[in-house]
Short mmCIF file of C-alpha atoms and ligand atoms in Angstrom, two decimals:
data_model
loop_
_atom_site.label_atom_id
_atom_site.label_comp_id
_atom_site.label_asym_id
_atom_site.label_seq_id
_atom_site.Cartn_x
_atom_site.Cartn_y
_atom_site.Cartn_z
CA MET A 1 -43.59 18.26 4.82
CA THR A 2 -46.52 20.24 6.18
CA HIS A 3 -49.53 18.61 7.75
CA SER A 4 -52.86 19.97 6.60
CA PRO A 5 -55.94 18.76 8.48
CA ARG A 6 -56.56 15.16 7.51
CA ILE A 7 -59.32 12.64 7.89
CA LEU A 8 -58.25 9.82 10.20
CA THR A 9 -58.69 6.62 8.29
CA HIS A 10 -58.05 3.83 10.75
CA THR A 11 -58.84 0.41 9.42
CA GLY A 12 -59.63 -2.79 11.24
CA ALA A 13 -55.92 -3.58 11.04
CA SER A 14 -54.69 -0.37 12.73
CA ARG A 15 -51.77 -0.85 15.07
CA LEU A 16 -52.42 0.51 18.56
CA ALA A 17 -50.23 2.14 21.20
CA GLY A 18 -50.73 4.78 23.86
CA VAL A 19 -49.42 6.43 27.01
CA ILE A 20 -50.42 5.23 30.46
CA GLY A 21 -50.38 7.92 33.15
CA TRP A 22 -52.46 9.55 35.87
CA PRO A 23 -53.29 12.19 35.00
CA VAL A 24 -52.26 11.94 31.39
CA ASP A 25 -53.74 15.06 29.84
CA HIS A 26 -50.40 16.93 30.19
CA SER A 27 -48.61 14.35 28.02
CA GLN A 28 -47.09 15.50 24.73
CA SER A 29 -46.71 11.90 23.53
CA PRO A 30 -50.04 11.58 21.64
CA ARG A 31 -49.17 14.72 19.67
CA LEU A 32 -45.62 13.54 19.04
CA HIS A 33 -46.53 10.02 17.90
CA GLY A 34 -49.53 11.39 16.01
CA TYR A 35 -47.17 13.57 13.99
CA TRP A 36 -44.98 10.60 13.07
CA LEU A 37 -48.00 8.42 12.20
CA ALA A 38 -49.27 11.12 9.84
CA HIS A 39 -45.81 11.86 8.45
CA HIS A 40 -45.23 8.21 7.57
CA GLY A 41 -48.83 7.53 6.51
CA ILE A 42 -49.11 4.65 8.98
CA ASP A 43 -52.41 2.96 9.72
CA GLY A 44 -52.07 3.28 13.49
CA ALA A 45 -53.27 5.15 16.56
CA TYR A 46 -51.54 6.40 19.70
CA VAL A 47 -53.95 7.36 22.46
CA PRO A 48 -53.87 8.76 26.01
CA LEU A 49 -54.68 6.06 28.57
CA ALA A 50 -55.65 7.61 31.91
CA VAL A 51 -55.10 4.82 34.44
CA PRO A 52 -55.34 5.39 38.22
CA PRO A 53 -52.72 3.61 40.35
CA ASP A 54 -55.19 1.07 41.75
CA ARG A 55 -56.11 -0.10 38.21
CA LEU A 56 -52.57 -0.29 36.78
CA ALA A 57 -52.32 -4.11 36.94
CA GLU A 58 -55.69 -4.47 35.21
CA ALA A 59 -54.71 -1.97 32.52
CA LEU A 60 -51.44 -3.78 31.79
CA ALA A 61 -53.20 -7.12 31.49
CA GLY A 62 -55.60 -5.43 29.09
CA LEU A 63 -52.91 -4.33 26.62
CA PRO A 64 -52.34 -7.75 25.00
CA ALA A 65 -56.02 -8.60 25.39
CA LEU A 66 -56.96 -5.49 23.39
CA GLY A 67 -54.32 -6.08 20.74
CA PHE A 68 -52.06 -3.16 21.68
CA SER A 69 -48.50 -3.28 20.34
CA GLY A 70 -47.33 -1.51 23.46
CA ALA A 71 -47.41 1.76 25.36
CA ASN A 72 -45.42 4.45 27.04
CA VAL A 73 -45.60 4.78 30.81
CA THR A 74 -45.45 8.12 32.56
CA ILE A 75 -45.91 9.67 36.02
CA PRO A 76 -46.75 8.15 38.49
CA HIS A 77 -46.40 4.59 37.14
CA LYS A 78 -42.79 4.34 35.92
CA ALA A 79 -41.52 2.33 38.91
CA ALA A 80 -44.82 0.64 39.76
CA VAL A 81 -45.02 -1.24 36.44
CA ILE A 82 -41.73 -3.09 37.03
CA PRO A 83 -43.19 -5.98 39.08
CA LEU A 84 -46.23 -6.12 36.77
CA VAL A 85 -44.47 -6.94 33.48
CA HIS A 86 -43.02 -10.28 32.36
CA HIS A 87 -39.58 -9.06 31.26
CA VAL A 88 -37.58 -6.00 32.33
CA THR A 89 -34.55 -4.91 30.31
CA ALA A 90 -31.18 -4.31 31.97
CA VAL A 91 -31.32 -0.56 31.35
CA ALA A 92 -34.78 -0.28 32.93
CA ARG A 93 -33.51 -2.20 35.98
CA GLN A 94 -30.47 0.05 36.15
CA ILE A 95 -32.59 3.21 36.05
CA GLY A 96 -35.32 1.69 38.24
CA ALA A 97 -38.05 2.88 35.90
CA VAL A 98 -39.91 1.68 32.80
CA ASN A 99 -41.13 4.22 30.25
CA THR A 100 -41.83 1.91 27.30
CA LEU A 101 -43.81 -1.34 27.09
CA ILE A 102 -43.61 -3.79 24.21
CA VAL A 103 -46.28 -6.47 23.82
CA ASN A 104 -44.50 -9.56 22.48
CA GLY A 105 -45.90 -12.07 20.03
CA ASP A 106 -46.62 -14.55 22.86
CA GLY A 107 -48.69 -11.97 24.77
CA THR A 108 -46.03 -11.22 27.36
CA ILE A 109 -44.95 -7.63 28.05
CA THR A 110 -41.38 -6.31 28.10
CA GLY A 111 -40.67 -3.11 30.02
CA THR A 112 -37.73 -0.98 28.98
CA ASN A 113 -36.44 2.55 29.42
CA THR A 114 -35.52 4.80 26.50
CA ASP A 115 -34.80 8.01 28.46
CA ALA A 116 -31.04 7.39 28.73
CA GLN A 117 -30.66 6.69 25.01
CA GLY A 118 -32.91 9.69 24.27
CA PHE A 119 -30.68 11.92 26.34
CA LEU A 120 -27.54 10.69 24.54
CA ASP A 121 -29.04 10.91 21.05
CA ASN A 122 -30.19 14.45 21.74
CA LEU A 123 -26.78 15.40 23.11
CA LYS A 124 -25.13 14.05 19.95
CA GLN A 125 -27.59 15.98 17.75
CA GLN A 126 -27.42 19.31 19.58
CA ALA A 127 -23.76 19.23 20.71
CA PRO A 128 -21.98 17.10 18.08
CA ALA A 129 -18.52 18.26 19.23
CA TRP A 130 -19.03 16.91 22.79
CA THR A 131 -16.95 13.88 23.77
CA PRO A 132 -17.03 11.94 27.06
CA ALA A 133 -13.35 12.75 27.73
CA ARG A 134 -13.90 14.99 30.76
CA PRO A 135 -16.05 14.62 33.92
CA ALA A 136 -19.73 15.53 33.78
CA ALA A 137 -21.77 17.32 36.46
CA VAL A 138 -25.36 16.22 37.02
CA ILE A 139 -27.66 18.38 39.15
CA GLY A 140 -30.50 16.31 40.60
CA ALA A 141 -31.09 12.81 41.91
CA GLY A 142 -34.65 12.00 40.81
CA GLY A 143 -35.84 9.71 38.02
CA ALA A 144 -34.55 11.95 35.24
CA ALA A 145 -31.11 12.24 36.86
CA ARG A 146 -30.92 8.43 37.07
CA ALA A 147 -31.52 8.19 33.31
CA VAL A 148 -28.96 10.91 32.59
CA CYS A 149 -26.34 9.20 34.79
CA ALA A 150 -27.03 5.84 33.10
CA ALA A 151 -26.50 7.54 29.73
CA LEU A 152 -23.24 9.13 30.83
CA ILE A 153 -21.94 5.85 32.25
CA LYS A 154 -22.77 4.19 28.92
CA ALA A 155 -21.04 7.01 27.04
CA GLY A 156 -17.92 6.44 29.16
CA VAL A 157 -17.41 9.70 31.07
CA PRO A 158 -14.51 9.28 33.51
CA GLU A 159 -16.34 10.79 36.50
CA ILE A 160 -19.79 12.05 37.43
CA LEU A 161 -20.10 14.88 39.93
CA LEU A 162 -23.54 14.68 41.50
CA PHE A 163 -25.21 17.69 43.05
CA ASN A 164 -28.54 17.52 44.83
CA ARG A 165 -30.52 19.40 47.46
CA THR A 166 -31.13 16.17 49.41
CA ILE A 167 -27.75 14.58 49.89
CA ASP A 168 -29.13 11.14 50.85
CA LYS A 169 -30.90 10.82 47.51
CA ALA A 170 -27.69 11.60 45.64
CA ALA A 171 -25.83 8.99 47.71
CA GLU A 172 -28.57 6.43 47.01
CA LEU A 173 -28.44 7.14 43.27
CA ALA A 174 -24.65 6.81 43.19
CA GLU A 175 -24.82 3.56 45.14
CA SER A 176 -27.54 1.94 43.05
CA LEU A 177 -25.92 2.91 39.75
CA ARG A 178 -22.59 1.72 41.13
CA ILE A 179 -20.93 5.02 40.38
CA HIS A 180 -19.68 5.49 43.94
CA ARG A 181 -16.06 5.14 42.92
CA ALA A 182 -16.46 7.69 40.16
CA ALA A 183 -18.93 10.05 41.82
CA ALA A 184 -18.41 13.07 43.98
CA ILE A 185 -21.58 14.09 45.80
CA PHE A 186 -22.23 17.65 46.87
CA PRO A 187 -25.27 19.21 48.49
CA LEU A 188 -27.32 22.00 46.92
CA PRO A 189 -27.19 24.97 47.05
CA LEU A 190 -23.64 24.91 45.76
CA THR A 191 -21.22 27.09 47.61
CA GLY A 192 -18.94 29.16 45.39
CA GLY A 193 -15.74 27.41 46.47
CA MET A 194 -17.01 23.86 46.07
CA TRP A 195 -18.44 24.48 42.61
CA LYS A 196 -15.48 26.54 41.39
CA ALA A 197 -12.97 23.93 42.56
CA ARG A 198 -14.43 21.31 40.21
CA ALA A 199 -16.22 23.25 37.48
CA ARG A 200 -13.02 23.89 35.53
CA ASP A 201 -12.68 20.12 34.80
CA ILE A 202 -16.21 19.65 33.56
CA GLY A 203 -16.97 18.94 29.90
CA LEU A 204 -20.75 18.74 30.38
CA MET A 205 -23.18 19.89 33.03
CA VAL A 206 -26.78 18.76 33.08
CA ASN A 207 -29.69 20.20 35.02
CA ALA A 208 -31.87 17.18 35.83
CA THR A 209 -34.00 18.92 38.46
CA ALA A 210 -37.31 20.75 38.07
CA LEU A 211 -35.49 24.05 38.69
CA GLY A 212 -35.98 26.47 35.83
CA MET A 213 -39.33 24.95 34.86
CA THR A 214 -42.23 27.40 34.51
CA GLY A 215 -43.45 28.18 38.04
CA HIS A 216 -40.21 26.96 39.68
CA PRO A 217 -37.20 29.02 40.75
CA ALA A 218 -34.17 29.07 38.44
CA LEU A 219 -31.06 26.97 39.02
CA GLU A 220 -28.44 29.50 40.09
CA LEU A 221 -24.90 28.49 39.15
CA ASP A 222 -21.79 30.44 38.27
CA LEU A 223 -21.12 29.35 34.68
CA SER A 224 -18.20 31.76 34.25
CA VAL A 225 -15.85 29.10 35.65
CA LEU A 226 -16.63 26.53 32.93
CA GLN A 227 -14.18 25.99 30.07
CA PRO A 228 -15.28 27.67 26.80
CA ASP A 229 -15.89 24.27 25.15
CA ALA A 230 -18.11 22.99 27.99
CA VAL A 231 -21.68 21.96 27.13
CA VAL A 232 -24.65 22.98 29.30
CA ALA A 233 -27.74 20.76 29.00
CA ASP A 234 -31.14 21.19 30.61
CA ILE A 235 -33.76 18.46 30.63
CA VAL A 236 -36.50 20.95 31.46
CA TYR A 237 -38.34 21.86 28.24
CA ALA A 238 -41.04 24.27 29.45
CA PRO A 239 -39.76 26.88 28.86
CA LEU A 240 -37.53 25.65 26.05
CA LYS A 241 -34.88 28.22 26.96
CA THR A 242 -34.53 27.97 30.71
CA PRO A 243 -32.74 30.74 32.64
CA LEU A 244 -29.75 28.36 32.88
CA LEU A 245 -29.55 27.99 29.08
CA VAL A 246 -29.98 31.74 28.56
CA THR A 247 -27.02 32.40 30.88
CA ALA A 248 -24.95 29.66 29.22
CA GLU A 249 -25.58 31.24 25.81
CA GLN A 250 -24.48 34.61 27.18
CA PHE A 251 -21.15 32.96 28.10
CA GLY A 252 -20.89 31.55 24.57
CA LEU A 253 -21.27 27.94 25.76
CA THR A 254 -22.92 25.21 23.67
CA THR A 255 -26.41 24.51 25.00
CA VAL A 256 -28.72 21.50 24.75
CA ASP A 257 -32.41 21.88 25.57
CA GLY A 258 -34.73 19.30 27.11
CA LEU A 259 -37.23 19.01 24.26
CA GLY A 260 -34.84 16.94 22.18
CA MET A 261 -34.57 14.28 24.92
CA LEU A 262 -38.36 13.98 25.00
CA LEU A 263 -38.48 13.56 21.22
CA HIS A 264 -35.53 11.19 20.91
CA GLN A 265 -36.68 8.87 23.73
CA ALA A 266 -39.89 8.27 21.77
CA ARG A 267 -38.18 6.91 18.64
CA ALA A 268 -37.43 3.40 19.90
CA GLY A 269 -40.99 2.74 21.04
CA PHE A 270 -42.49 4.06 17.81
CA SER A 271 -40.17 1.82 15.82
CA GLN A 272 -41.17 -1.26 17.84
CA TRP A 273 -44.92 -0.59 17.64
CA PHE A 274 -45.28 0.81 14.14
CA GLY A 275 -42.30 -0.67 12.26
CA VAL A 276 -40.59 2.58 11.18
CA MET A 277 -37.68 4.35 12.93
CA PRO A 278 -38.78 8.02 12.86
CA GLU A 279 -36.52 11.07 12.83
CA VAL A 280 -36.34 14.12 15.09
CA THR A 281 -36.56 17.08 12.74
CA ASP A 282 -36.90 20.85 13.18
CA GLU A 283 -40.49 20.60 11.94
CA LEU A 284 -41.32 17.98 14.61
CA ARG A 285 -39.71 20.16 17.30
CA ALA A 286 -41.79 23.17 16.20
CA PHE A 287 -44.96 21.05 16.07
CA VAL A 288 -44.55 19.62 19.59
CA LEU A 289 -43.42 22.97 20.97
CA SER A 290 -46.55 24.66 19.68
CA GLY A 291 -48.57 22.14 21.73
CA ILE A 292 -46.50 22.82 24.86
CA ASN A 293 -46.93 26.58 24.49
CA ALA A 294 -50.64 26.41 23.57
P1 NAP B 1 -38.21 13.82 40.53
O1 NAP B 1 -37.90 12.38 40.51
O2 NAP B 1 -39.34 14.33 41.34
O3 NAP B 1 -36.87 14.61 41.00
C1 NAP B 1 -36.88 16.01 41.14
C2 NAP B 1 -35.45 16.53 41.31
O4 NAP B 1 -35.51 17.97 41.34
C3 NAP B 1 -34.80 16.10 42.62
O5 NAP B 1 -33.40 16.02 42.43
C4 NAP B 1 -35.15 17.29 43.54
O6 NAP B 1 -34.26 17.42 44.63
C5 NAP B 1 -34.98 18.44 42.59
N1 NAP B 1 -35.71 19.64 43.00
C6 NAP B 1 -37.04 19.86 42.84
N2 NAP B 1 -37.34 21.09 43.34
C7 NAP B 1 -36.18 21.62 43.81
C8 NAP B 1 -35.84 22.85 44.45
N3 NAP B 1 -36.78 23.78 44.70
N4 NAP B 1 -34.56 23.07 44.80
C9 NAP B 1 -33.61 22.13 44.56
N5 NAP B 1 -33.87 20.95 43.96
C10 NAP B 1 -35.14 20.69 43.60
O7 NAP B 1 -38.48 14.38 39.06
P2 NAP B 1 -37.84 13.84 37.67
O8 NAP B 1 -38.73 12.84 37.09
O9 NAP B 1 -36.41 13.51 37.93
O10 NAP B 1 -37.96 15.15 36.76
C11 NAP B 1 -37.13 16.30 36.96
C12 NAP B 1 -37.36 17.27 35.80
O11 NAP B 1 -36.97 16.66 34.58
C13 NAP B 1 -38.82 17.69 35.60
O12 NAP B 1 -38.83 19.07 35.30
C14 NAP B 1 -39.27 16.89 34.40
O13 NAP B 1 -40.28 17.55 33.65
C15 NAP B 1 -37.99 16.82 33.60
N6 NAP B 1 -37.92 15.63 32.70
C16 NAP B 1 -37.63 15.86 31.40
C17 NAP B 1 -37.52 14.77 30.55
C18 NAP B 1 -37.23 15.01 29.09
O14 NAP B 1 -37.46 14.11 28.28
N7 NAP B 1 -36.71 16.17 28.72
C19 NAP B 1 -37.69 13.46 31.01
C20 NAP B 1 -37.97 13.27 32.37
C21 NAP B 1 -38.08 14.38 33.22
P3 NAP B 1 -34.54 16.60 46.01
O15 NAP B 1 -34.00 15.22 45.79
O16 NAP B 1 -33.77 17.38 47.02
O17 NAP B 1 -36.02 16.63 46.25
#
């Protein structure tokens, strides 16, 4: 289906959602949800909601008052909203961040996190042969790494090897996600011996740092030691093909890019707010990508 320019025909009954961030103009979510609204012909709107930190509580209280079905939450509010909502799901507590708000029928707000499920759904779509049989390596210990680790725990990987520049943050992540018995923690940069000793066992490695993002240095890793069936995933999506993924492709490894995680994490919220579970298609990927590259 192609989308020619259309006249927005919101009615008085339009369903409303949006993305709360500060700043929020970098967000791809209005474009993404706008595509699905148009594709499904839904009478709804998804708008950017620029909310400074000192007005976050007011903005949240305003959602039910204004008749919003819910909202996404992005930087810098993902942890700050937790004490401000009425219910927090187990996965959001586990990750320590909320990215999706649902306004319930009684006017209360539930905060949840769809990043972990988005990561897994994207992995299944882009690397369907991957199984959680072997250990996984996660590079990074920030918010995205927490979601990736939660996803891998849910998937049932036997061990997570955590690598991070700041060792204390990796230890904190392992402790709070209770993966200390299954986690090996190594500092970045990885020395050849330490990486090579474990890389042979790995079925999946995930870059969950900002390394490789436009304007950031690349993540340098020797991928030649990975097994030929290992999967290399990057959660960075600008550029879509990070230097890590380019190298992985040169070694003939299966690669998973970060755009799919962004698209898949959005499905659950859209379904809750607008009543349709949307799909992640090649056309959607191309549409969102053209906005990122614009
Ligand atoms: P964050 O909480 O700020 O964590 C940043 C991580 O990157 C930390 O592990 C940090 O290490 C590491 N890092 C940053 N610069 C580094 C450098 N020069 N050398 C080594 N390590 C470095 O950020 P986040 O929210 O986790 O996001 C990380 C990346 O994931 C961003 O690029 C973001 O756009 C992307 N992301 C993608 C999705 C998606 O849907 N695809 C979702 C969320 C995030 P230290 O602990 O040592 O500082």
